[in-house]
Amino acid sequence: MRKVLVVEDDKFISAIFTMFLRELGHELIGKCADGKDAIELCHRLRPDVVLMDIHLEGEMDGIQTAEQLRRELDIPVIYVSSDTSSQVIKRAIVSNSYGFLVKPVNRKELGIAIDLAYYKHKVDQEQRERERGYRQFISEASMPLMILSEGRIQYLNNLALDLFKTHYMEDVLLSPYLNYVHHEDKEQVESLLDNFKAHGHGFDQINIAMQDVHGQSFFALISGSSIIFNKKKSLQVTLVDNSKAVYAHKRVELLLDYLNKLGQPYFITDARHKVKGVAPHHLFDNTQLLGLRINQLDEWFSSAGDGVLTFTNGDKQQVFMAEEVLDATGEVYELLYVPKIMPQ
C-alpha cells in the first residue's frame, strides 16, 4: 500500500482517483487543488507518490510544484494531464518526473504508474546513497583517483588535484581528459577511452606523459575500471605519480650511453645488492660477479662510504658510486655503480 497525495483542480477527476486508489489498495492521504497547498501537505504528510495535474489553480503550475517538491523533499511525482503539447512534454521531461499519464486514465494504468514510480524512486535513492558513499571513499582514498564519463572529468579527489597542481576542482571539471595528456601518448589513451565506450572494458596500468593545469609535464601510471556514477557507465582512473622513476631511468640511460661510448667500467645490482650486470671491461677480467651479492664478493669489493665501493682486481683498482633507479612507488629497485671520478 502506497500513501498517495492527489493534486487536481477538477473535482470529478479527483473523485475518480479517490475511487481508483481505494480499489487498488492504496491510501489517499490528502487532496488539494493548487501548488502551494500541495507543498504544505507534502511537508506535513510525506506521501510516497504524488499525482499531479499540470494546469492548477494559483501561481504555480504542476511542473513548478513538482520541481520544488523534488528539491525540498525528494518525493516522486506522476503528472496527469490532457495537455500533450510539445512544450509541456519537454518541461515534464526536464523536471525529472516519474511518469506522465494522459487523461482519461483507467485504473490499471494508474496502478502500474504508481508502482513503477515508487520502486524507481527507491532504486534512485539507493543509487544516490551508493554514490555518496563512493564520493566519500574516493575523497578519502590514499591514492589519486578521478572519474571519467564520455572522456570528460566528472570528479577527482584532492590527491588527484595535487597532481594537476590546483586546489580547485572547477579548473578541470568537465574538461576532456585528453587535454592533460601529452601529444605522444594521446593516441594510446584515446584508443583506451574508445574501447571503454564501446565495450565497457577497463585497462591495466600504463605509463604516460601528462601535464598539469599550468602546462608543466609529469609522468603517471594510470589504470582504469568500470563503475556506475551519476547513473552512467563511467571510468574510474587511478593515477600514480611516476615522475621520479621516469627521470631516474632517463638519467641512468644517459649515463649508460655515456659510459659505453667511453668504454668505462660499471656494474648493476638489484636493491639487495645482487650483481645483475657487468660492463665488458678489462677491470673485471677473471672475476665471477653475476648473481652474487656484494657482501659475498669481499675478495674484490670493499666499502668506501655510504653508496661508495672500491673494486680491486690485482693491481687494478676503481672507486664506484651508486646511482639509484626507482620504481613507480619511489622505492629503489636497482643500483648503477659508476666510476666516482668520471672522465670529462
XYZ file of C-alpha atoms in Angstrom:
344
model
C 0.000 0.000 0.000
C 1.335 3.412 -1.015
C 0.479 6.750 0.568
C -0.740 8.968 -2.275
C -1.480 12.702 -2.470
C -3.733 13.921 -5.294
C -3.196 17.451 -6.645
C -6.097 18.083 -9.040
C -8.372 21.104 -9.537
C -11.107 19.101 -11.314
C -13.341 17.681 -8.583
C -14.803 14.984 -10.841
C -11.364 13.623 -11.806
C -10.247 13.903 -8.177
C -13.223 11.758 -7.153
C -12.328 9.141 -9.781
C -8.746 8.988 -8.486
C -10.084 8.561 -4.958
C -12.158 5.571 -6.071
C -9.319 4.019 -8.089
C -6.837 4.371 -5.224
C -9.228 2.697 -2.805
C -9.779 -0.197 -5.235
C -6.020 -0.551 -5.791
C -5.402 -0.793 -2.046
C -3.519 2.495 -1.712
C -4.092 5.128 0.952
C -5.281 8.554 -0.149
C -3.695 10.807 2.469
C -4.816 14.133 1.028
C -6.255 16.148 -1.858
C -5.711 19.744 -2.944
C -6.118 21.948 -5.999
C -3.072 24.247 -6.061
C 0.704 24.029 -5.810
C 1.130 25.955 -2.579
C -1.231 23.630 -0.687
C 0.458 20.603 -2.275
C 3.862 21.638 -0.927
C 2.446 22.292 2.547
C 0.664 18.902 2.620
C 3.772 17.056 1.392
C 5.899 18.603 4.144
C 3.316 17.545 6.716
C 2.145 14.137 5.406
C 5.189 12.847 3.443
C 3.389 10.841 0.728
C 5.103 8.011 -1.151
C 3.799 9.273 -4.513
C 2.083 12.457 -5.729
C -0.429 12.512 -8.609
C -0.030 15.992 -10.086
C -2.217 17.789 -12.602
C -0.112 20.161 -14.710
C -2.572 23.037 -15.056
C -3.505 24.054 -11.496
C -5.178 26.919 -9.752
C -2.897 29.568 -8.244
C 0.502 30.977 -9.135
C 2.380 27.660 -9.548
C 1.571 25.050 -12.152
C 2.096 21.336 -11.586
C 5.586 21.214 -13.095
C 6.837 24.102 -10.957
C 5.302 22.440 -7.897
C 6.940 19.096 -8.738
C 10.360 20.730 -9.145
C 10.076 22.355 -5.719
C 8.972 19.056 -4.159
C 11.974 17.305 -5.703
C 14.382 19.921 -4.339
C 12.888 20.083 -0.856
C 11.542 16.574 -0.168
C 12.645 14.228 -2.980
C 9.114 12.885 -3.495
C 8.273 11.108 -6.794
C 5.643 12.891 -8.881
C 3.450 11.444 -11.645
C 1.976 14.039 -13.974
C -1.647 13.579 -15.013
C -2.817 15.840 -17.837
C -4.784 16.019 -21.057
C -2.258 18.536 -22.420
C 0.285 16.704 -24.574
C 1.710 19.723 -26.365
C 5.423 19.548 -27.137
C 6.183 22.441 -24.797
C 4.509 20.709 -21.841
C 6.149 17.364 -22.615
C 9.610 18.976 -22.808
C 9.100 20.717 -19.461
C 7.873 17.487 -17.896
C 10.930 15.571 -19.120
C 13.383 18.199 -17.873
C 11.724 18.208 -14.438
C 12.715 14.536 -13.884
C 9.205 13.293 -13.200
C 8.450 9.639 -12.502
C 5.651 9.301 -15.033
C 3.148 11.034 -17.312
C -0.438 9.808 -17.631
C -2.762 11.221 -20.275
C -6.350 11.843 -19.195
C -8.656 9.995 -19.111
C -6.762 7.450 -17.000
C -8.019 3.945 -16.250
C -7.433 2.104 -13.001
C -4.901 -0.399 -14.357
C -2.702 2.330 -15.873
C -2.835 4.273 -12.626
C -1.851 1.246 -10.537
C 1.101 0.401 -12.803
C 2.282 4.024 -12.849
C 2.177 4.309 -9.044
C 4.135 1.074 -8.528
C 6.731 1.996 -11.164
C 7.214 5.467 -9.703
C 7.526 4.127 -6.171
C 10.098 1.430 -6.985
C 12.070 3.574 -9.443
C 12.347 6.249 -6.770
C 13.620 3.659 -4.273
C 16.240 2.500 -6.758
C 17.287 6.109 -7.398
C 17.606 6.744 -3.661
C 19.778 3.645 -3.235
C 21.926 4.699 -6.189
C 22.396 8.188 -4.771
C 23.320 6.700 -1.414
C 25.900 4.444 -3.061
C 27.299 7.420 -4.952
C 27.528 9.462 -1.755
C 29.439 6.601 -0.181
C 31.629 6.303 -3.259
C 32.378 10.039 -3.300
C 33.409 9.759 0.330
C 35.542 6.709 -0.482
C 37.463 8.355 -3.302
C 37.773 11.604 -1.343
C 39.432 9.673 1.480
C 41.371 7.253 -0.756
C 45.120 7.089 -0.258
C 45.847 7.442 -3.983
C 44.844 9.913 -6.705
C 41.527 8.926 -8.312
C 39.325 10.523 -10.932
C 36.116 9.588 -12.741
C 35.598 9.999 -16.483
C 32.337 9.894 -18.425
C 32.376 10.257 -22.208
C 36.071 11.055 -21.843
C 35.437 14.075 -19.605
C 36.495 14.528 -15.983
C 33.426 14.233 -13.723
C 35.080 14.031 -10.325
C 38.515 13.745 -8.736
C 39.855 13.625 -5.208
C 42.297 16.007 -3.533
C 45.326 13.822 -4.286
C 44.456 13.941 -7.984
C 44.037 17.718 -7.742
C 47.574 17.837 -6.327
C 48.864 16.114 -9.472
C 47.092 18.699 -11.612
C 48.639 21.428 -9.396
C 45.355 23.071 -8.412
C 43.158 23.312 -5.325
C 40.002 23.922 -7.341
C 38.064 21.082 -8.954
C 36.394 23.620 -11.253
C 39.749 24.094 -13.032
C 39.492 20.620 -14.570
C 35.863 19.518 -14.067
C 34.089 18.527 -17.317
C 37.304 19.048 -19.297
C 38.318 16.314 -21.767
C 40.942 14.155 -20.070
C 42.944 14.161 -23.307
C 43.610 17.872 -22.728
C 46.041 16.800 -19.995
C 47.768 14.003 -21.951
C 50.958 14.782 -23.879
C 50.633 14.533 -27.642
C 52.918 11.482 -27.880
C 50.546 9.442 -25.689
C 47.191 10.861 -26.847
C 46.582 8.200 -29.494
C 47.115 5.373 -26.989
C 44.876 6.958 -24.339
C 42.196 7.841 -26.900
C 42.153 4.198 -28.012
C 41.656 3.056 -24.400
C 38.788 5.527 -23.913
C 37.147 4.438 -27.183
C 37.440 0.787 -26.156
C 35.804 1.555 -22.820
C 32.975 3.446 -24.521
C 32.344 0.602 -26.971
C 32.826 -2.427 -24.717
C 32.974 -1.192 -21.115
C 36.468 -2.622 -20.635
C 38.912 -1.028 -18.210
C 42.657 -1.238 -18.745
C 45.785 -2.316 -16.913
C 48.456 0.061 -15.706
C 50.342 2.026 -18.352
C 52.881 4.826 -18.080
C 52.007 8.080 -19.858
C 53.227 11.660 -20.009
C 50.728 14.231 -18.724
C 50.603 17.935 -17.959
C 49.033 19.898 -15.115
C 46.744 22.933 -15.409
C 49.835 25.141 -15.838
C 51.212 23.060 -18.720
C 54.037 21.530 -16.645
C 54.904 17.941 -17.527
C 54.749 14.937 -15.235
C 54.545 11.186 -15.680
C 51.799 8.960 -14.307
C 50.962 5.282 -14.178
C 47.240 5.069 -14.937
C 44.783 2.168 -14.809
C 41.026 2.144 -15.397
C 37.988 0.180 -14.201
C 34.287 0.391 -14.960
C 31.869 1.879 -12.399
C 28.398 3.457 -12.333
C 28.489 7.153 -11.449
C 25.536 9.555 -11.698
C 23.565 6.679 -13.253
C 26.050 6.405 -16.129
C 28.702 3.886 -17.044
C 31.896 5.669 -16.073
C 35.622 5.003 -15.929
C 37.448 5.185 -12.616
C 41.083 6.084 -13.271
C 43.816 5.524 -10.703
C 46.895 7.709 -11.109
C 50.329 7.110 -9.597
C 52.912 9.866 -9.957
C 55.778 8.159 -11.745
C 57.882 11.230 -12.473
C 60.786 10.429 -10.129
C 61.114 6.918 -11.534
C 60.948 8.096 -15.157
C 63.510 10.847 -14.640
C 65.785 8.424 -12.745
C 65.514 5.954 -15.645
C 66.325 8.660 -18.163
C 69.385 9.690 -16.144
C 70.563 6.084 -15.932
C 70.035 5.580 -19.676
C 72.122 8.678 -20.412
C 74.831 7.516 -18.011
C 74.960 4.046 -19.569
C 75.154 5.505 -23.060
C 77.935 7.839 -21.931
C 79.884 5.070 -20.177
C 79.553 2.662 -23.103
C 80.736 5.274 -25.587
C 83.811 5.990 -23.441
C 84.428 2.322 -22.654
C 84.188 2.939 -18.911
C 83.584 0.208 -16.301
C 80.283 -0.074 -14.434
C 78.070 -2.721 -12.887
C 74.412 -3.017 -11.846
C 72.877 -4.614 -8.745
C 69.338 -5.100 -7.528
C 68.042 -3.440 -4.358
C 69.593 -6.258 -2.303
C 72.993 -5.647 -3.883
C 72.990 -8.783 -6.028
C 75.020 -8.151 -9.188
C 72.780 -8.197 -12.300
C 75.066 -6.824 -14.972
C 78.735 -6.041 -15.586
C 80.288 -3.895 -18.314
C 82.649 -5.706 -20.706
C 85.770 -4.039 -19.315
C 89.261 -5.356 -18.554
C 88.845 -4.206 -14.934
C 86.540 -7.186 -14.406
C 88.721 -9.785 -16.164
C 88.889 -13.169 -14.434
C 86.074 -12.341 -11.976
C 82.769 -14.084 -11.269
C 80.396 -11.367 -10.082
C 76.996 -12.106 -11.650
C 74.325 -13.498 -9.344
C 76.293 -12.862 -6.144
C 75.721 -10.203 -3.500
C 78.371 -7.568 -2.853
C 78.911 -8.913 0.678
C 79.807 -12.284 -0.887
C 82.459 -10.657 -3.045
C 84.829 -9.227 -0.422
C 87.704 -10.646 -2.462
C 87.115 -7.709 -4.840
C 84.872 -5.212 -3.082
C 85.361 -3.060 0.000
C 83.176 -0.249 1.317
C 84.482 3.289 0.963
C 81.481 5.072 2.464
C 77.724 5.255 2.004
C 76.922 4.128 -1.552
C 80.601 4.018 -2.458
C 82.554 0.815 -3.203
C 86.197 0.208 -4.018
C 86.813 -2.608 -6.513
C 90.270 -4.203 -6.586
C 91.396 -6.809 -9.097
C 95.087 -7.460 -8.770
C 96.904 -4.203 -9.474
C 93.756 -2.610 -10.943
C 91.532 -0.530 -8.694
C 88.464 1.665 -9.186
C 86.143 3.535 -6.809
C 82.433 3.332 -7.755
C 79.451 5.343 -6.537
C 75.817 4.241 -6.740
C 73.093 5.859 -8.876
C 69.624 4.806 -7.698
C 66.980 3.501 -10.123
C 63.467 3.929 -8.719
C 60.202 2.079 -9.303
C 56.755 3.724 -9.533
C 56.403 3.880 -5.752
C 59.698 5.735 -5.407
C 61.470 2.691 -3.982
C 64.958 1.712 -5.135
C 64.901 -1.432 -7.250
C 68.304 -1.180 -8.961
C 71.671 0.462 -8.366
C 74.001 1.513 -11.160
C 77.596 1.774 -9.942
C 79.650 4.226 -11.993
C 83.250 5.461 -11.600
C 83.378 8.072 -8.860
C 85.682 10.273 -10.904
C 84.075 10.434 -14.326
C 86.206 11.301 -17.366
C 85.468 14.719 -18.898
